[in-house]
Structures are given as structure tokens and as C-alpha cells.
mmCIF file of C-alpha atoms in Angstrom:
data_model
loop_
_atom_site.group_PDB
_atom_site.id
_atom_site.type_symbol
_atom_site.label_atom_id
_atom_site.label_comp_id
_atom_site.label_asym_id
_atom_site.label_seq_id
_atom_site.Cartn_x
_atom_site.Cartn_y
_atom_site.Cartn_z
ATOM 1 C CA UNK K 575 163.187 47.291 49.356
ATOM 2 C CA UNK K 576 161.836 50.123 52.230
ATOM 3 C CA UNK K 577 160.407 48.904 55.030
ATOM 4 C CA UNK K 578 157.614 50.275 57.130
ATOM 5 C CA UNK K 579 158.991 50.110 60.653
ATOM 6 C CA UNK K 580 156.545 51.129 63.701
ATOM 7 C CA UNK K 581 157.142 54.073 65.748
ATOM 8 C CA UNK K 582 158.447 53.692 69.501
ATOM 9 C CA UNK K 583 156.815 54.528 72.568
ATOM 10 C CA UNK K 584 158.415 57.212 75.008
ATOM 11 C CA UNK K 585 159.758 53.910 76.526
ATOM 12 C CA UNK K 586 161.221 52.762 73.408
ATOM 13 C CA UNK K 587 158.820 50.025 72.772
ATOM 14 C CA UNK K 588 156.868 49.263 69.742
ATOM 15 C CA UNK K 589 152.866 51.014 69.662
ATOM 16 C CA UNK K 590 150.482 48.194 69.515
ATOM 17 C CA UNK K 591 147.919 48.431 66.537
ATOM 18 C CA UNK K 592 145.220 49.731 68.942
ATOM 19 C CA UNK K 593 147.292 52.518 70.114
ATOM 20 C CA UNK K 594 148.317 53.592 67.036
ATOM 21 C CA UNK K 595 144.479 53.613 65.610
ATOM 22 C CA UNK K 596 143.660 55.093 68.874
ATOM 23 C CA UNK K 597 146.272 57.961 68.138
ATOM 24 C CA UNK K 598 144.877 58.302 64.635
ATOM 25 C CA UNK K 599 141.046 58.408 66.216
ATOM 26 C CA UNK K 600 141.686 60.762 69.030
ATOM 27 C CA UNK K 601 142.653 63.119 66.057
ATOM 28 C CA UNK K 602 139.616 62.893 64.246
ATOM 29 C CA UNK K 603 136.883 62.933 67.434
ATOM 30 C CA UNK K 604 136.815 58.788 67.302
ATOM 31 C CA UNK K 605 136.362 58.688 63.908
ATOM 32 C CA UNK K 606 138.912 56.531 61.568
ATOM 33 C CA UNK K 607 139.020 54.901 57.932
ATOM 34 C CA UNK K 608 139.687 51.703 56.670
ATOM 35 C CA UNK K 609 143.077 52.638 55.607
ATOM 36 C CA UNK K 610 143.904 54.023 58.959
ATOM 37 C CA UNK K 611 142.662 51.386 60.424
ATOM 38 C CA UNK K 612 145.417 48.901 58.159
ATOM 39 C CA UNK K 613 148.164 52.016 58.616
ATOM 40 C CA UNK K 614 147.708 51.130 62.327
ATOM 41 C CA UNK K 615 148.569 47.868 62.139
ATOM 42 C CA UNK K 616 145.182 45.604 61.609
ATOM 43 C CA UNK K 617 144.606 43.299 59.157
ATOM 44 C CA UNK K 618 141.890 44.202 56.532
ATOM 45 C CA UNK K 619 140.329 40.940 57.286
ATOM 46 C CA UNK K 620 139.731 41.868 60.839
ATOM 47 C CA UNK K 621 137.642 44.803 60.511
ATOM 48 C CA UNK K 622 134.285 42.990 60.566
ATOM 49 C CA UNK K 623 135.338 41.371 63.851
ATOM 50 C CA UNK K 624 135.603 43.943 65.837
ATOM 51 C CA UNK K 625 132.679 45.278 64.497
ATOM 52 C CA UNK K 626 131.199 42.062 65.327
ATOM 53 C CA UNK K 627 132.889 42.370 69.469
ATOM 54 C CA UNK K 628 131.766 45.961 69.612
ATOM 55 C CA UNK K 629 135.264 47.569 69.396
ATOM 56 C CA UNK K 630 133.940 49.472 66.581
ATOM 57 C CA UNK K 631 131.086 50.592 64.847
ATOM 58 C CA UNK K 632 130.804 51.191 61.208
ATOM 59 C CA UNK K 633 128.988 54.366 60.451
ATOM 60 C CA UNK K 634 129.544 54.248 56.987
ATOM 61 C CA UNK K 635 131.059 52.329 53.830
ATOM 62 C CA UNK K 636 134.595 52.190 55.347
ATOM 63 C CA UNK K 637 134.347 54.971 57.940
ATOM 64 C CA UNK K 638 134.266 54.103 61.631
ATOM 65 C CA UNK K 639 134.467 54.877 65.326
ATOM 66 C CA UNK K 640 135.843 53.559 68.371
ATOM 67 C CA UNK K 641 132.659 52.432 69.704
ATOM 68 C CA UNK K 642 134.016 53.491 73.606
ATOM 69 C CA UNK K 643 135.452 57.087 72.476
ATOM 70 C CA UNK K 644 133.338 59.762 73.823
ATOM 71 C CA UNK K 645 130.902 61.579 71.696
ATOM 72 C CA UNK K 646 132.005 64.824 70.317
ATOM 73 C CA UNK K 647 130.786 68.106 69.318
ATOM 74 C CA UNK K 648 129.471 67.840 66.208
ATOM 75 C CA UNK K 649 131.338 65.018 65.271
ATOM 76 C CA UNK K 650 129.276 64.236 62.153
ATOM 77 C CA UNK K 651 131.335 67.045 60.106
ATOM 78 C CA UNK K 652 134.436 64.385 60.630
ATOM 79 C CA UNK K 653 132.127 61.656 59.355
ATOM 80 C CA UNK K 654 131.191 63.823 56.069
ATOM 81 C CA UNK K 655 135.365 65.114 55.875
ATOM 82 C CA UNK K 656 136.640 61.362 55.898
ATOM 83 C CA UNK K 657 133.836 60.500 53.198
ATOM 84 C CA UNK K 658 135.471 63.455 51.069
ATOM 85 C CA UNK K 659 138.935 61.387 50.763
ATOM 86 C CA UNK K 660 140.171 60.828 47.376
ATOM 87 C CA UNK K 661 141.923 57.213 45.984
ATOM 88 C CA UNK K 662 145.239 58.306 48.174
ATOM 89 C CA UNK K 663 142.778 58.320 51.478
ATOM 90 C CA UNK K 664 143.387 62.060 51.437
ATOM 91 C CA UNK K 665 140.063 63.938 52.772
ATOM 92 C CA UNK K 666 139.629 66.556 50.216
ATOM 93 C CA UNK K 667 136.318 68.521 51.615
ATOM 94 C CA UNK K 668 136.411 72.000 53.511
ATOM 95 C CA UNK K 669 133.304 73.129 55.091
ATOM 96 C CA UNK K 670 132.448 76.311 53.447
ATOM 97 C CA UNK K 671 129.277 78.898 52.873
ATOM 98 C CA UNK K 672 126.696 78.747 55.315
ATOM 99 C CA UNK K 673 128.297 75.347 57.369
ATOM 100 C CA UNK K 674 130.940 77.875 57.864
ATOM 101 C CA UNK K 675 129.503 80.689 58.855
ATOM 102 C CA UNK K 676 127.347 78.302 61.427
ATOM 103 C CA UNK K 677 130.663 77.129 63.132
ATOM 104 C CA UNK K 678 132.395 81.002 63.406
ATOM 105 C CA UNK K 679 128.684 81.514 64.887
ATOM 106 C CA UNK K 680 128.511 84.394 62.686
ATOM 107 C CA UNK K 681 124.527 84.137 61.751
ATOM 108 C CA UNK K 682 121.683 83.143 63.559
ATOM 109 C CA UNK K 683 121.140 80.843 59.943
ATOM 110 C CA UNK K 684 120.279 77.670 60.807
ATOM 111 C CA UNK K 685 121.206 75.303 57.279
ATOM 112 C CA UNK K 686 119.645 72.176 56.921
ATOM 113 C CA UNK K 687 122.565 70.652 54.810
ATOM 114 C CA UNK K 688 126.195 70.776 54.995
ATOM 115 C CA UNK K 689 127.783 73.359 52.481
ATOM 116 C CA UNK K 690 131.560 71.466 51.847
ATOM 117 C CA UNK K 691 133.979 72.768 48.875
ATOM 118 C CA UNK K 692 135.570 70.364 47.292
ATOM 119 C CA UNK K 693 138.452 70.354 44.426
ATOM 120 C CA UNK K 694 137.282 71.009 40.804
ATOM 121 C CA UNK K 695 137.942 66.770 39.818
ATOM 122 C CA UNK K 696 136.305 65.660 42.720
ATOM 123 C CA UNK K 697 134.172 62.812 41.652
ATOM 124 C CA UNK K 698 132.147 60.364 43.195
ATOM 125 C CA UNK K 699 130.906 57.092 41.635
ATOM 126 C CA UNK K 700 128.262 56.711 44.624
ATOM 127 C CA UNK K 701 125.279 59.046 44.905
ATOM 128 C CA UNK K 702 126.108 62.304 46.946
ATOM 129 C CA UNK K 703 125.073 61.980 50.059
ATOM 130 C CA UNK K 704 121.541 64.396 51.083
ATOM 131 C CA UNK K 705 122.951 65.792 53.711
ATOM 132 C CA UNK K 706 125.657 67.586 51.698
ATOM 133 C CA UNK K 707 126.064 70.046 49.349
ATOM 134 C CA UNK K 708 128.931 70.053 46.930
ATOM 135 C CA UNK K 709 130.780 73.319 45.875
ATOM 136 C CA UNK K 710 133.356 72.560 43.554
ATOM 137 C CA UNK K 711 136.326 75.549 43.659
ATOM 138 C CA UNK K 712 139.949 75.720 44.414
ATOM 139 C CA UNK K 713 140.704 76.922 47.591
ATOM 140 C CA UNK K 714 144.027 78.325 48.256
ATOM 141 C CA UNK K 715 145.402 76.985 51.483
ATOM 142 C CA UNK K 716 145.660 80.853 53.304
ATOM 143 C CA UNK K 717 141.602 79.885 52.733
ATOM 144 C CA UNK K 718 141.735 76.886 55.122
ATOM 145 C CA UNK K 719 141.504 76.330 58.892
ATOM 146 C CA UNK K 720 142.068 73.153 60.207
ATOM 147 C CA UNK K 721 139.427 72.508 63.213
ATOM 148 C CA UNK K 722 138.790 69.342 65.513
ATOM 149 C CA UNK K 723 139.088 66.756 62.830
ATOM 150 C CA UNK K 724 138.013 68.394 60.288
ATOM 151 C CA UNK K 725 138.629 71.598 57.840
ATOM 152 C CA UNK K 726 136.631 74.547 57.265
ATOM 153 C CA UNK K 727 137.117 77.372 54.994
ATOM 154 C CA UNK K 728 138.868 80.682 57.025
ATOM 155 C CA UNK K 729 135.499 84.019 58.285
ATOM 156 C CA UNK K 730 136.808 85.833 55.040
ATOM 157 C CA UNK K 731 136.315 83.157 52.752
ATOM 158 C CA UNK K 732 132.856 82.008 54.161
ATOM 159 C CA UNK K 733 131.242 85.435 53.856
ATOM 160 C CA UNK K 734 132.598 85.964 50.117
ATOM 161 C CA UNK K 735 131.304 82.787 49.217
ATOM 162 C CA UNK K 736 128.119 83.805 50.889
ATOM 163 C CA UNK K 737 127.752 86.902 49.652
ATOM 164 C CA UNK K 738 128.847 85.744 45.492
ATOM 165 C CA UNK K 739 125.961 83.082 45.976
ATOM 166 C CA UNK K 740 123.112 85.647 47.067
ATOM 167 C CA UNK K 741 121.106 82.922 48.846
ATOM 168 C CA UNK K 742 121.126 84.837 52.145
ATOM 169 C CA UNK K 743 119.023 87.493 53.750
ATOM 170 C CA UNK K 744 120.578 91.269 53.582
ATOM 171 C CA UNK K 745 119.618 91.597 57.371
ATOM 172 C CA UNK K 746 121.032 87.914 57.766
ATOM 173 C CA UNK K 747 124.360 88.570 55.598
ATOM 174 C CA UNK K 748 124.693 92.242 57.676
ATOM 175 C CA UNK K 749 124.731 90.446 60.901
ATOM 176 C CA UNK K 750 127.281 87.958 59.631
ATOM 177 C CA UNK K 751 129.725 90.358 58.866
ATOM 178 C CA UNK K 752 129.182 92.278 61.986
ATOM 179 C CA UNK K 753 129.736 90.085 64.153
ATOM 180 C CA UNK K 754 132.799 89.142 62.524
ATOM 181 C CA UNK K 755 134.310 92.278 62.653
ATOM 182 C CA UNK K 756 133.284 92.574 66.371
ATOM 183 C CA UNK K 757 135.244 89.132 67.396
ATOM 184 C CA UNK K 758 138.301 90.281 65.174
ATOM 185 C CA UNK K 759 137.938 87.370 62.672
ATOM 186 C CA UNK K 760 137.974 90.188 59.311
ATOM 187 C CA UNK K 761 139.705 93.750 59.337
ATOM 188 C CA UNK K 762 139.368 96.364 56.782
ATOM 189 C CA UNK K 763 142.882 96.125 56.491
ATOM 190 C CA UNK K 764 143.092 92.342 55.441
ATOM 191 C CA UNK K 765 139.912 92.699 52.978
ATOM 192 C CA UNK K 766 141.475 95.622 51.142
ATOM 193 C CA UNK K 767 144.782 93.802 51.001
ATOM 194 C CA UNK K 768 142.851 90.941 49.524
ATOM 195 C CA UNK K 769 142.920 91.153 45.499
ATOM 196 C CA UNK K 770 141.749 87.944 44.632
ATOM 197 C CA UNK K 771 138.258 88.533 45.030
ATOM 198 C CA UNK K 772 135.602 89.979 42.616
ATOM 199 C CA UNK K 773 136.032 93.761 43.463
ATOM 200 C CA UNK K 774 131.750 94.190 43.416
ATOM 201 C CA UNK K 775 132.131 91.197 46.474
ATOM 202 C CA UNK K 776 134.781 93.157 47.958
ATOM 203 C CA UNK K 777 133.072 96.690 47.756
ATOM 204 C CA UNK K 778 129.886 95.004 49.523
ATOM 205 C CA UNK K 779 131.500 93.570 52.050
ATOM 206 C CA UNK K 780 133.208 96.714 53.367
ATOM 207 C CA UNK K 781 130.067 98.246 52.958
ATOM 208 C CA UNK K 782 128.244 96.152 55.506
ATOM 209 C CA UNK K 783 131.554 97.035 57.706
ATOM 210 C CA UNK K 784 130.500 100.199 57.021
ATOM 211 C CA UNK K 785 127.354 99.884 58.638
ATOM 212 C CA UNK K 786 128.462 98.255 61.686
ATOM 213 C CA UNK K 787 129.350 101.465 62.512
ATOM 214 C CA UNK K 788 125.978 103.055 62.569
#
């Protein structure tokens, strides 16, 4: 039989349950899950009372956030991430399309809802949340950054997942991709290089390159 033995301290003492969840949480801008919570140490039947003492706050059906832990910068993408976990409390969302190009500030878009790609067997039993908008594709992981708590989908991806769903302005979309060629996030070099992208995508993104020029 394995056991699950604690980790020590740099003074070779056992981490209490709230600095392990605070270890987990500091990781994820406050934010932790049920799981995490019981990984750390706490029993399940706890939960509610420290929601009840204000140690926590439950933001949503077993996400939640050290109630003291200072707010962070948009800290509701690692609310939406942590939703995105699958049965092995795995978070299986990247931010992707328009979220993405919002938080390379590479357009002066402004989206309303939360673009996140998600695996092609992602399933929910609940009702999608409004604020998001599902993409279902398999990302390789050369396609994924990890961020503060969250992932999002690498500037190259974004604008080809942009530009293949034609729901952005030309001037919009040309503005994008020049000012990610000005803060050396894409390179001709790496888009040619690139072969697993539809060659039409690939041909109108060099274009707009193209045009940075003029």
C-alpha cells in the first residue's frame, strides 16, 4: 500500500494544510478547487466552514479563493480555466481567438465573451457558462503558453484561429498582425517554417506582414 506523505519545509518540518493550499492558490492568483483544497490537507467536510468564518469564498460550484489574497489582474480567466477541469481535476481550457489576441494586446477588439479551446471530448453536463465561448480543437502543446494561472494559446496560433474564423475586421485583423510582428511575437521565418496550417491562412497572414511594411 503507497502512502501519501507531506512535503517538508526548508526546516524539515511538515507544511500545514493552509500552507500547502496557500502554495497551490498563490499559483493560480488565489484561486483553488475542491480537490486542491483536499490535496492540501482539508477535510471535504470542512469546506463549508471556512466559507462560513470567511477564510474562503466560493465563487463557483467547487471553485474558490482565499478570501484575504489580493485581487489580481484579470483573475476571472483562472476562475473560467479551473471550471474547464476534466474528472482527473485537470483544467483542460486554453484561451484562444480573440481572448487571446486581447491579452498579447494585439487589437484594439474589445470581446464581450471569453473565446477558450477546449479538447475535442470535452463535455459538460451543466449548461455552458454565457460568458464563454467553446472552441473545440486539438492544440498541440508548441500552441500553448502558460500565463499567471492560467493558459492561453501562443500570437501565432491566436491570429490563425482568427483569421480561419473571418469574424474580424480586415483593418482590425491588419493591426493584429502588425503589431505582432513589431513586438517580435511572429517572424516570417517561423510562419513559413510552420506547415501545419491551411496554406490560404498562411499566404494571408504573410500578406498582412507584407503590408506592415508600407
Amino acid at each position: 500500500m503507497s502512502l501519501c506523505i507531506k512535503p517538508l519545509n526548508i526546516r524539515g518540518y511538515m507544511k500545514t494544510p493552509e500552507a500547502e493550499l496557500f502554495e497551490i492558490a498563490e499559483s493560480q492568483q488565489g484561486y483553488f478547487t475542491f480537490q486542491q483544497a483536499i490535496i492540501a490537507g482539508f477535510s471535504d467536510k470542512n469546506h463549508a466552514y471556512h466559507v462560513k468564518v470567511g477564510n474562503w469564498v466560493k465563487v463557483f460550484r467547487g471553485i474558490y479563493r482565499l478570501a484575504k489574497y489580493p485581487v489580481g489582474e484579470r483573475e476571472e480567466l483562472v476562475l473560467w480555466y479551473l471550471w474547464s477541469r476534466n474528472r482527473l481535476s485537470v483544467p483542460q481550457g486554453v484561451y484562444s481567438h480573440y481572448t487571446a489576441l486581447d491579452l498579447y494586446e494585439l487589437s484594439d477588439n474589445m470581446p464581450t465573451k471569453l473565446h477558450m479551446t477546449v479538447p475535442l471530448g470535452f463535455r459538460r453536463i451543466a449548461k455552458i457558462p454565457e460568458i464563454l465561448i467553446l472552441h473545440r480543437v486539438k492544440l498541440q502543446p508548441d500552441e500553448i503558453v502558460m500565463k499567471q494561472g492560467y493558459k492561453v494559446t501562443t500570437p501565432l496560433r491566436a491570429l490563425i484561429d482568427v483569421i480561419e474564423a473571418g469574424m474580424l475586421a480586415e483593418d482590425l485583423l491588419v493591426q493584429a498582425v502588425q503589431d505582432a510582428k513589431k513586438k517580435g511575437l511572429i517572424t516570417k521565418h517561423i510562419i513559413e517554417a510552420n506547415q501545419r496550417y491551411p496554406a490560404k491562412v498562411i499566404a494571408k497572414l504573410l500578406k498582412m506582414m507584407e503590408a506592415a511594411h508600407e
